[in-house]
Amino acid sequence: MKRLLILGATGSIGTQALDVVARAPGAFELVGLSAERSHEALVAQARDHGVRRIAVSDPDAAARAAEAWTDGEVLAGPEGLVRLVAEAGADLVLNAIVGSAGLGPTIVALTEGIDVALANKESLVVGGELVMALCEATGAQLIPVDSEHSALHQLIAGERPGTVERLTLTASGGPFRGRSRAELSDVTVEAALRHPTWAMGGKITIDSATLMNKGLEVIEAHWLFGTPYDRIDVVVHPQSIVHALVGLCDGATLAHLGHPDMRVPIAYALHHPDRVDVPVRTLDLAQVGVLEFEPPDLDAFPCLRLAREAAAAGGTATCVLNAANEVAVHAFLSGRLGFMGIPAVIDATLAQLPAARVHSFDTLYRADAEARRVATESIEVRA
Ligand code: NAD
Ligand code: MG
């Protein structure tokens, strides 16, 4: 039995992971669950799955959880989350927290030598260099949950070092694929949340609409697989059937295909190195009929370009990019910023905070806080 800890259990990835766990009786012992503030849902999950320890990051919500649930222990605040990771005795931590708040728990798990099934791509966007150094130092493994990176992990697993030349990530193109920059200025929050192929949490759904999600994923792939940025391509593929491709030195290109369903990469990461049955539709290409591919439109979707520029600048730039994006997406979702304001705010924040060397995780926390302050100011000026 693998001792499994699920962080961000109440979210889109978290709930699908609990489904994967429930379908494999005897494979996992759930040693803890966490959420930010949705304490009722979290307590219900703990009851349903016989979990004895939960962490709730919001202190008020944690207090309410402790009143409602006396069958186990409720850890409170960001310190409680750290304690849960450090003390649960987990073999594997699924990090399904959204945003840079996921970095701390990733660091704690890896420092303890615990393998991490990583959905929280922001951990690598913000702290890729130090996170990978931690893996190297402790021998703990990062197993990607992001569908494209799970596909790459599987494709690369069979290849000898030095044979993989290029990585290609596919992007659905989001709900606004094909629109020009001018046609994007007045899109609504509701329209941006209507993703054509994947059902996901709010933040990543907006990231998919701006193509920032693919920019974050290029950075994620760079750190996970040690591939230089000029060898990581992005292609828009509206059907989301092909998840990623690898180009090999002999001219062969391998692709990973399947109907879009996050339970597949989640099951792969949780059961790794085993494979288990996942109840998904069999892929029938004749029925799918057409697979389309096109280049991303960087004029209409500048976030992908901004992510590539921050990646090239290195140091704290991707941390600043991520923090500015989180603040801008939040402002868009709450109606304080237009859709094209998202790249404008990120651009302004990056221009104001030049890339600096990363000496420690503390450098990153400071850069994150500074970028949030500058991005917030930039939004206020525009309002
Ligand atoms: P979500 O918003 O549905 O869920 C987020 C979870 O994290 C919730 O349980 C929430 O309580 C918790 N959380 C949020 N803020 C927190 C904080 N500050 N501290 C502690 N916990 C916090 O998000 P999601 O769509 O499940 O995405 C989770 C991560 O997985 C993201 O990094 C996302 O990019 C990545 N991802 C998601 C999908 C998907 O299909 N949803 C696919 C690929 C990658
Ligand atoms: Mg993805």
CSV table of C-alpha atoms and ligand atoms in Angstrom, one decimal:
chain,number,residue,atom,x,y,z
A,1,MET,CA,0.0,0.0,0.0
A,2,LYS,CA,1.3,3.4,-1.0
A,3,ARG,CA,0.8,6.1,1.7
A,4,LEU,CA,-0.7,9.0,-0.2
A,5,LEU,CA,-1.3,12.6,0.8
A,6,ILE,CA,-3.5,14.8,-1.4
A,7,LEU,CA,-3.0,18.6,-1.3
A,8,GLY,CA,-5.8,20.7,-2.9
A,9,ALA,CA,-8.2,17.7,-2.5
A,10,THR,CA,-11.3,19.8,-3.1
A,11,GLY,CA,-10.3,21.1,-6.5
A,12,SER,CA,-10.8,19.7,-10.0
A,13,ILE,CA,-7.6,17.5,-9.9
A,14,GLY,CA,-8.0,16.7,-6.2
A,15,THR,CA,-11.6,15.3,-6.6
A,16,GLN,CA,-10.6,13.3,-9.7
A,17,ALA,CA,-7.6,11.9,-7.8
A,18,LEU,CA,-10.0,10.7,-5.1
A,19,ASP,CA,-12.0,9.0,-7.8
A,20,VAL,CA,-8.8,7.2,-9.0
A,21,VAL,CA,-8.0,6.2,-5.4
A,22,ALA,CA,-11.5,4.8,-4.8
A,23,ARG,CA,-11.3,2.7,-8.0
A,24,ALA,CA,-8.1,0.9,-6.7
A,25,PRO,CA,-9.1,-0.6,-3.3
A,26,GLY,CA,-6.0,-1.8,-1.4
A,27,ALA,CA,-3.5,0.3,-3.5
A,28,PHE,CA,-3.4,3.4,-1.3
A,29,GLU,CA,-3.7,4.5,2.3
A,30,LEU,CA,-4.8,8.1,2.4
A,31,VAL,CA,-2.8,9.8,5.1
A,32,GLY,CA,-4.1,13.3,4.7
A,33,LEU,CA,-6.0,15.8,2.7
A,34,SER,CA,-5.8,19.6,2.4
A,35,ALA,CA,-7.8,22.6,1.0
A,36,GLU,CA,-7.6,26.3,1.3
A,37,ARG,CA,-11.0,27.2,2.7
A,38,SER,CA,-13.7,24.8,1.5
A,39,HIS,CA,-13.8,23.0,4.9
A,40,GLU,CA,-17.2,21.4,4.5
A,41,ALA,CA,-16.3,19.6,1.3
A,42,LEU,CA,-12.9,18.6,2.8
A,43,VAL,CA,-14.5,17.2,6.0
A,44,ALA,CA,-16.9,15.2,3.8
A,45,GLN,CA,-14.0,13.8,1.8
A,46,ALA,CA,-12.2,12.9,5.0
A,47,ARG,CA,-15.3,11.0,6.3
A,48,ASP,CA,-15.9,9.2,3.0
A,49,HIS,CA,-12.3,8.1,2.7
A,50,GLY,CA,-11.5,7.4,6.3
A,51,VAL,CA,-8.8,10.0,6.5
A,52,ARG,CA,-7.7,11.1,10.0
A,53,ARG,CA,-5.7,14.3,9.3
A,54,ILE,CA,-6.6,17.3,7.3
A,55,ALA,CA,-5.1,20.8,6.8
A,56,VAL,CA,-7.1,23.9,6.0
A,57,SER,CA,-5.0,26.9,5.0
A,58,ASP,CA,-7.5,29.6,5.9
A,59,PRO,CA,-7.5,29.9,9.8
A,60,ASP,CA,-11.2,30.7,10.1
A,61,ALA,CA,-12.2,27.8,7.9
A,62,ALA,CA,-9.8,25.6,9.9
A,63,ALA,CA,-11.5,26.6,13.1
A,64,ARG,CA,-14.9,25.7,11.7
A,65,ALA,CA,-13.6,22.4,10.4
A,66,ALA,CA,-12.3,21.5,13.9
A,67,GLU,CA,-15.8,22.3,15.3
A,68,ALA,CA,-17.6,20.1,12.8
A,69,TRP,CA,-15.2,17.2,12.7
A,70,THR,CA,-14.0,15.5,15.9
A,71,ASP,CA,-13.0,12.2,14.4
A,72,GLY,CA,-9.5,13.4,13.4
A,73,GLU,CA,-7.0,16.3,13.6
A,74,VAL,CA,-7.4,19.6,11.8
A,75,LEU,CA,-4.1,21.5,11.1
A,76,ALA,CA,-4.5,25.2,10.5
A,77,GLY,CA,-2.9,27.8,8.3
A,78,PRO,CA,0.1,27.6,6.0
A,79,GLU,CA,2.2,26.1,8.9
A,80,GLY,CA,-0.4,23.4,9.3
A,81,LEU,CA,0.0,22.5,5.7
A,82,VAL,CA,3.7,22.3,6.1
A,83,ARG,CA,3.3,20.0,9.2
A,84,LEU,CA,0.9,17.8,7.3
A,85,VAL,CA,3.4,17.2,4.5
A,86,ALA,CA,6.4,16.8,6.9
A,87,GLU,CA,4.7,14.6,9.4
A,88,ALA,CA,2.2,12.4,7.5
A,89,GLY,CA,4.8,9.8,6.7
A,90,ALA,CA,3.6,9.8,3.0
A,91,ASP,CA,5.3,7.8,0.3
A,92,LEU,CA,3.8,10.1,-2.3
A,93,VAL,CA,2.3,13.6,-2.2
A,94,LEU,CA,-0.1,14.7,-4.9
A,95,ASN,CA,0.3,18.5,-5.1
A,96,ALA,CA,-3.0,19.7,-6.7
A,97,ILE,CA,-2.9,23.2,-5.2
A,98,VAL,CA,-3.3,26.1,-7.6
A,99,GLY,CA,-0.8,28.9,-7.9
A,100,SER,CA,2.5,29.7,-6.3
A,101,ALA,CA,1.0,28.7,-2.9
A,102,GLY,CA,1.9,25.2,-4.1
A,103,LEU,CA,5.7,25.8,-4.1
A,104,GLY,CA,6.1,25.6,-0.3
A,105,PRO,CA,4.6,22.1,0.0
A,106,THR,CA,6.6,20.8,-3.0
A,107,ILE,CA,9.8,22.0,-1.3
A,108,VAL,CA,8.9,20.4,2.0
A,109,ALA,CA,8.0,17.0,0.4
A,110,LEU,CA,11.1,16.9,-1.7
A,111,THR,CA,13.3,18.0,1.2
A,112,GLU,CA,11.8,15.0,3.2
A,113,GLY,CA,12.7,12.7,0.2
A,114,ILE,CA,9.1,12.1,-0.6
A,115,ASP,CA,8.1,11.6,-4.3
A,116,VAL,CA,5.7,14.3,-5.6
A,117,ALA,CA,3.0,13.7,-8.2
A,118,LEU,CA,3.0,17.3,-9.5
A,119,ALA,CA,-0.2,18.9,-10.9
A,120,ASN,CA,1.0,22.3,-9.5
A,121,LYS,CA,3.0,23.4,-12.5
A,122,GLU,CA,3.5,26.8,-10.8
A,123,SER,CA,6.1,25.1,-8.5
A,124,LEU,CA,8.4,24.7,-11.5
A,125,VAL,CA,7.6,28.0,-13.1
A,126,VAL,CA,8.4,29.8,-9.9
A,127,GLY,CA,11.3,27.7,-8.5
A,128,GLY,CA,12.3,25.2,-11.2
A,129,GLU,CA,16.0,25.5,-10.7
A,130,LEU,CA,16.0,25.0,-7.0
A,131,VAL,CA,13.2,22.4,-7.1
A,132,MET,CA,15.1,20.3,-9.5
A,133,ALA,CA,18.3,20.7,-7.4
A,134,LEU,CA,16.3,19.4,-4.4
A,135,CYS,CA,15.2,16.3,-6.4
A,136,GLU,CA,18.8,15.7,-7.3
A,137,ALA,CA,20.0,16.1,-3.7
A,138,THR,CA,17.4,13.9,-2.0
A,139,GLY,CA,16.6,11.4,-4.8
A,140,ALA,CA,12.9,12.2,-4.6
A,141,GLN,CA,11.1,12.0,-7.9
A,142,LEU,CA,8.7,14.4,-9.6
A,143,ILE,CA,6.0,12.6,-11.6
A,144,PRO,CA,4.1,15.1,-13.8
A,145,VAL,CA,0.3,15.1,-13.7
A,146,ASP,CA,-0.2,17.8,-16.3
A,147,SER,CA,-1.5,15.8,-19.3
A,148,GLU,CA,1.2,17.0,-21.8
A,149,HIS,CA,4.0,16.3,-19.4
A,150,SER,CA,2.6,13.0,-18.4
A,151,ALA,CA,2.6,12.1,-22.1
A,152,LEU,CA,6.2,13.3,-22.5
A,153,HIS,CA,7.2,11.3,-19.4
A,154,GLN,CA,5.7,8.2,-21.0
A,155,LEU,CA,7.2,8.9,-24.4
A,156,ILE,CA,10.7,9.6,-23.1
A,157,ALA,CA,10.7,6.6,-20.7
A,158,GLY,CA,11.6,4.2,-23.4
A,159,GLU,CA,14.4,6.3,-25.0
A,160,ARG,CA,18.1,6.3,-24.2
A,161,PRO,CA,19.6,9.6,-23.0
A,162,GLY,CA,20.7,11.8,-25.9
A,163,THR,CA,18.2,10.5,-28.5
A,164,VAL,CA,15.4,12.9,-27.8
A,165,GLU,CA,15.9,16.1,-29.9
A,166,ARG,CA,12.6,18.0,-29.6
A,167,LEU,CA,9.5,18.2,-27.4
A,168,THR,CA,6.2,19.4,-28.7
A,169,LEU,CA,3.3,20.4,-26.4
A,170,THR,CA,-0.2,20.6,-27.9
A,171,ALA,CA,-2.6,23.4,-27.0
A,172,SER,CA,-6.4,23.2,-27.5
A,173,GLY,CA,-6.3,26.9,-28.4
A,174,GLY,CA,-9.0,27.6,-25.8
A,175,PRO,CA,-12.4,29.1,-26.4
A,176,PHE,CA,-11.1,32.1,-28.4
A,177,ARG,CA,-9.0,30.2,-31.0
A,178,GLY,CA,-9.1,32.0,-34.3
A,179,ARG,CA,-10.1,35.4,-32.9
A,180,SER,CA,-8.0,38.4,-33.6
A,181,ARG,CA,-6.6,40.7,-31.0
A,182,ALA,CA,-9.3,43.3,-31.6
A,183,GLU,CA,-12.0,40.6,-31.3
A,184,LEU,CA,-10.7,39.7,-27.8
A,185,SER,CA,-10.9,43.1,-26.1
A,186,ASP,CA,-14.4,42.8,-24.8
A,187,VAL,CA,-14.8,39.0,-24.1
A,188,THR,CA,-16.7,38.1,-21.0
A,189,VAL,CA,-15.6,36.1,-18.0
A,190,GLU,CA,-18.4,33.6,-18.8
A,191,ALA,CA,-17.1,33.1,-22.4
A,192,ALA,CA,-13.5,32.7,-21.2
A,193,LEU,CA,-14.5,30.0,-18.7
A,194,ARG,CA,-16.2,27.9,-21.4
A,195,HIS,CA,-13.2,25.6,-22.3
A,196,PRO,CA,-13.8,23.5,-25.4
A,197,THR,CA,-12.2,20.2,-24.3
A,198,TRP,CA,-11.2,20.2,-20.7
A,199,ALA,CA,-13.2,20.8,-17.4
A,200,MET,CA,-10.8,22.4,-15.0
A,201,GLY,CA,-10.5,24.9,-12.1
A,202,GLY,CA,-11.1,28.6,-12.9
A,203,LYS,CA,-7.5,29.9,-12.9
A,204,ILE,CA,-6.2,27.3,-15.3
A,205,THR,CA,-9.2,27.7,-17.5
A,206,ILE,CA,-8.5,31.4,-18.0
A,207,ASP,CA,-4.8,30.5,-18.5
A,208,SER,CA,-5.9,28.2,-21.3
A,209,ALA,CA,-8.0,31.1,-22.9
A,210,THR,CA,-5.0,33.5,-22.8
A,211,LEU,CA,-2.5,30.7,-23.8
A,212,MET,CA,-0.5,31.5,-20.6
A,213,ASN,CA,-1.1,27.9,-19.6
A,214,LYS,CA,1.0,26.7,-22.5
A,215,GLY,CA,3.7,29.3,-21.7
A,216,LEU,CA,3.8,27.9,-18.1
A,217,GLU,CA,3.9,24.4,-19.5
A,218,VAL,CA,6.9,25.2,-21.8
A,219,ILE,CA,8.7,26.3,-18.6
A,220,GLU,CA,7.5,23.2,-16.7
A,221,ALA,CA,8.8,20.9,-19.5
A,222,HIS,CA,12.2,22.7,-19.6
A,223,TRP,CA,12.8,21.9,-15.9
A,224,LEU,CA,11.2,18.4,-15.8
A,225,PHE,CA,13.1,17.1,-18.8
A,226,GLY,CA,16.2,19.4,-18.9
A,227,THR,CA,15.4,20.4,-22.5
A,228,PRO,CA,16.6,23.8,-23.8
A,229,TYR,CA,13.8,26.2,-24.6
A,230,ASP,CA,14.6,26.4,-28.3
A,231,ARG,CA,13.8,22.7,-28.5
A,232,ILE,CA,10.4,22.9,-27.0
A,233,ASP,CA,7.6,23.7,-29.5
A,234,VAL,CA,3.9,24.5,-29.1
A,235,VAL,CA,1.3,23.5,-31.7
A,236,VAL,CA,-2.4,24.3,-31.5
A,237,HIS,CA,-4.5,21.2,-31.8
A,238,PRO,CA,-8.2,21.9,-31.2
A,239,GLN,CA,-9.3,18.2,-30.7
A,240,SER,CA,-6.9,17.7,-27.7
A,241,ILE,CA,-6.4,14.0,-28.8
A,242,VAL,CA,-2.7,14.2,-29.3
A,243,HIS,CA,-1.2,15.4,-25.9
A,244,ALA,CA,2.5,15.7,-26.8
A,245,LEU,CA,5.2,14.5,-29.2
A,246,VAL,CA,8.9,13.8,-29.0
A,247,GLY,CA,11.2,14.1,-32.0
A,248,LEU,CA,14.1,11.6,-32.0
A,249,CYS,CA,17.6,11.9,-33.5
A,250,ASP,CA,16.8,9.4,-36.3
A,251,GLY,CA,13.9,11.4,-37.7
A,252,ALA,CA,11.1,9.5,-35.9
A,253,THR,CA,8.4,11.4,-34.0
A,254,LEU,CA,6.4,9.6,-31.3
A,255,ALA,CA,3.0,10.9,-30.2
A,256,HIS,CA,0.8,10.2,-27.2
A,257,LEU,CA,-2.9,10.1,-27.9
A,258,GLY,CA,-6.2,9.7,-26.0
A,259,HIS,CA,-9.5,11.3,-25.3
A,260,PRO,CA,-9.0,14.3,-22.9
A,261,ASP,CA,-9.6,12.9,-19.4
A,262,MET,CA,-7.4,14.0,-16.5
A,263,ARG,CA,-8.0,10.7,-14.7
A,264,VAL,CA,-5.5,9.1,-17.1
A,265,PRO,CA,-2.5,11.2,-16.2
A,266,ILE,CA,-3.6,11.3,-12.5
A,267,ALA,CA,-3.7,7.4,-12.4
A,268,TYR,CA,-0.4,7.2,-14.2
A,269,ALA,CA,1.3,9.5,-11.7
A,270,LEU,CA,-0.3,7.9,-8.6
A,271,HIS,CA,0.3,4.3,-9.6
A,272,HIS,CA,3.7,4.8,-11.3
A,273,PRO,CA,5.5,2.6,-12.2
A,274,ASP,CA,2.4,0.4,-12.4
A,275,ARG,CA,-0.4,0.9,-14.9
A,276,VAL,CA,-4.0,0.3,-14.0
A,277,ASP,CA,-7.4,0.2,-15.7
A,278,VAL,CA,-9.0,3.6,-16.1
A,279,PRO,CA,-12.6,3.7,-17.4
A,280,VAL,CA,-12.2,6.0,-20.4
A,281,ARG,CA,-13.6,5.7,-23.9
A,282,THR,CA,-11.5,3.7,-26.3
A,283,LEU,CA,-9.9,5.9,-28.9
A,284,ASP,CA,-11.4,5.3,-32.3
A,285,LEU,CA,-9.5,7.5,-34.8
A,286,ALA,CA,-12.0,6.7,-37.6
A,287,GLN,CA,-14.7,8.1,-35.4
A,288,VAL,CA,-12.6,11.2,-34.5
A,289,GLY,CA,-12.0,11.7,-38.2
A,290,VAL,CA,-9.9,14.8,-38.3
A,291,LEU,CA,-7.0,16.0,-36.2
A,292,GLU,CA,-6.0,19.6,-36.9
A,293,PHE,CA,-2.8,21.4,-36.1
A,294,GLU,CA,-1.9,25.1,-36.5
A,295,PRO,CA,0.7,27.5,-35.2
A,296,PRO,CA,-0.2,29.6,-32.1
A,297,ASP,CA,-1.2,33.3,-32.8
A,298,LEU,CA,1.2,35.3,-30.7
A,299,ASP,CA,-0.3,38.6,-31.7
A,300,ALA,CA,-3.8,37.7,-30.3
A,301,PHE,CA,-2.4,35.6,-27.4
A,302,PRO,CA,0.8,37.5,-26.3
A,303,CYS,CA,0.9,35.6,-23.0
A,304,LEU,CA,2.7,32.7,-24.6
A,305,ARG,CA,5.3,35.2,-26.0
A,306,LEU,CA,5.7,36.8,-22.6
A,307,ALA,CA,6.3,33.4,-21.0
A,308,ARG,CA,8.9,32.6,-23.5
A,309,GLU,CA,10.6,36.0,-23.0
A,310,ALA,CA,10.6,35.5,-19.2
A,311,ALA,CA,12.0,32.0,-19.6
A,312,ALA,CA,14.8,33.3,-21.8
A,313,ALA,CA,15.6,36.0,-19.2
A,314,GLY,CA,15.7,33.4,-16.5
A,315,GLY,CA,16.4,34.0,-12.7
A,316,THR,CA,13.4,35.6,-11.0
A,317,ALA,CA,11.6,36.5,-14.3
A,318,THR,CA,9.4,33.4,-14.5
A,319,CYS,CA,8.5,33.9,-10.8
A,320,VAL,CA,7.5,37.5,-11.6
A,321,LEU,CA,5.6,36.3,-14.7
A,322,ASN,CA,3.6,33.8,-12.6
A,323,ALA,CA,2.8,36.2,-9.8
A,324,ALA,CA,1.6,39.0,-12.2
A,325,ASN,CA,-0.5,36.4,-14.1
A,326,GLU,CA,-2.1,35.2,-10.9
A,327,VAL,CA,-3.0,38.7,-9.8
A,328,ALA,CA,-4.2,39.7,-13.3
A,329,VAL,CA,-6.4,36.5,-13.8
A,330,HIS,CA,-7.9,37.1,-10.3
A,331,ALA,CA,-8.7,40.7,-11.4
A,332,PHE,CA,-10.2,39.5,-14.7
A,333,LEU,CA,-12.4,36.9,-12.9
A,334,SER,CA,-13.7,39.5,-10.5
A,335,GLY,CA,-14.5,42.0,-13.3
A,336,ARG,CA,-11.7,44.5,-12.5
A,337,LEU,CA,-9.7,43.9,-15.6
A,338,GLY,CA,-10.4,43.3,-19.3
A,339,PHE,CA,-9.2,40.1,-21.0
A,340,MET,CA,-6.4,41.9,-22.9
A,341,GLY,CA,-5.5,43.6,-19.7
A,342,ILE,CA,-4.0,40.3,-18.5
A,343,PRO,CA,-1.0,40.3,-20.9
A,344,ALA,CA,-0.7,44.1,-20.5
A,345,VAL,CA,-0.4,43.9,-16.7
A,346,ILE,CA,2.1,41.0,-16.9
A,347,ASP,CA,4.2,42.9,-19.5
A,348,ALA,CA,4.2,46.1,-17.3
A,349,THR,CA,5.2,44.1,-14.3
A,350,LEU,CA,8.0,42.3,-16.1
A,351,ALA,CA,9.3,45.6,-17.5
A,352,GLN,CA,9.4,47.1,-14.0
A,353,LEU,CA,11.1,44.2,-12.3
A,354,PRO,CA,14.2,43.1,-14.2
A,355,ALA,CA,15.3,39.5,-13.8
A,356,ALA,CA,17.6,38.9,-10.8
A,357,ARG,CA,19.6,35.8,-9.8
A,358,VAL,CA,17.9,33.3,-7.6
A,359,HIS,CA,20.0,32.6,-4.5
A,360,SER,CA,17.5,30.9,-2.3
A,361,PHE,CA,13.8,30.2,-2.0
A,362,ASP,CA,13.7,33.5,0.0
A,363,THR,CA,14.7,35.4,-3.2
A,364,LEU,CA,11.6,33.8,-4.9
A,365,TYR,CA,9.2,34.6,-2.1
A,366,ARG,CA,10.4,38.3,-2.2
A,367,ALA,CA,10.1,38.4,-6.0
A,368,ASP,CA,6.6,36.9,-5.8
A,369,ALA,CA,5.5,39.5,-3.3
A,370,GLU,CA,7.0,42.4,-5.2
A,371,ALA,CA,5.5,41.3,-8.5
A,372,ARG,CA,2.0,41.0,-6.8
A,373,ARG,CA,2.4,44.6,-5.5
A,374,VAL,CA,3.5,46.0,-8.9
A,375,ALA,CA,0.8,44.1,-10.8
A,376,THR,CA,-1.9,45.3,-8.4
A,377,GLU,CA,-0.8,48.9,-8.9
A,378,SER,CA,-0.8,48.4,-12.6
A,379,ILE,CA,-4.4,47.1,-12.4
A,380,GLU,CA,-5.5,50.1,-10.3
A,381,VAL,CA,-4.0,52.6,-12.7
A,382,ARG,CA,-5.9,51.0,-15.6
A,383,ALA,CA,-9.3,51.0,-13.8
B,1,NAD,P1,-8.9,24.1,-8.4
B,1,NAD,O1,-9.0,25.6,-8.3
B,1,NAD,O2,-10.0,23.3,-8.9
B,1,NAD,O3,-8.4,23.5,-7.0
B,1,NAD,C1,-7.4,24.0,-6.3
B,1,NAD,C2,-7.2,23.3,-5.0
B,1,NAD,O4,-6.1,24.0,-4.2
B,1,NAD,C3,-8.4,23.4,-4.0
B,1,NAD,O5,-8.5,22.3,-3.2
B,1,NAD,C4,-8.1,24.6,-3.1
B,1,NAD,O6,-8.7,24.5,-1.9
B,1,NAD,C5,-6.6,24.5,-3.0
B,1,NAD,N1,-6.0,25.8,-2.8
B,1,NAD,C6,-6.2,26.9,-3.6
B,1,NAD,N2,-5.4,28.0,-3.1
B,1,NAD,C7,-4.7,27.5,-2.1
B,1,NAD,C8,-3.8,28.1,-1.2
B,1,NAD,N3,-3.4,29.4,-1.3
B,1,NAD,N4,-3.2,27.3,-0.3
B,1,NAD,C9,-3.6,26.0,-0.1
B,1,NAD,N5,-4.5,25.4,-0.9
B,1,NAD,C10,-5.0,26.1,-1.9
B,1,NAD,O7,-7.6,23.9,-9.4
B,1,NAD,P2,-7.3,22.7,-10.4
B,1,NAD,O8,-7.9,23.0,-11.7
B,1,NAD,O9,-7.6,21.4,-9.7
B,1,NAD,O10,-5.7,22.9,-10.6
B,1,NAD,C11,-4.8,22.5,-9.6
B,1,NAD,C12,-3.4,22.5,-10.2
B,1,NAD,O11,-3.3,21.5,-11.2
B,1,NAD,C13,-3.0,23.9,-10.9
B,1,NAD,O12,-1.7,24.1,-10.7
B,1,NAD,C14,-3.3,23.6,-12.4
B,1,NAD,O13,-2.5,24.4,-13.2
B,1,NAD,C15,-2.9,22.1,-12.5
B,1,NAD,N6,-3.6,21.4,-13.6
B,1,NAD,C16,-4.9,21.2,-13.5
B,1,NAD,C17,-5.6,20.5,-14.6
B,1,NAD,C18,-7.1,20.3,-14.5
B,1,NAD,O14,-7.6,19.6,-15.4
B,1,NAD,N7,-7.8,20.9,-13.6
B,1,NAD,C19,-4.8,20.0,-15.6
B,1,NAD,C20,-3.5,20.2,-15.6
B,1,NAD,C21,-2.8,20.9,-14.6
B,2,MG,MG,-1.7,20.7,-19.5
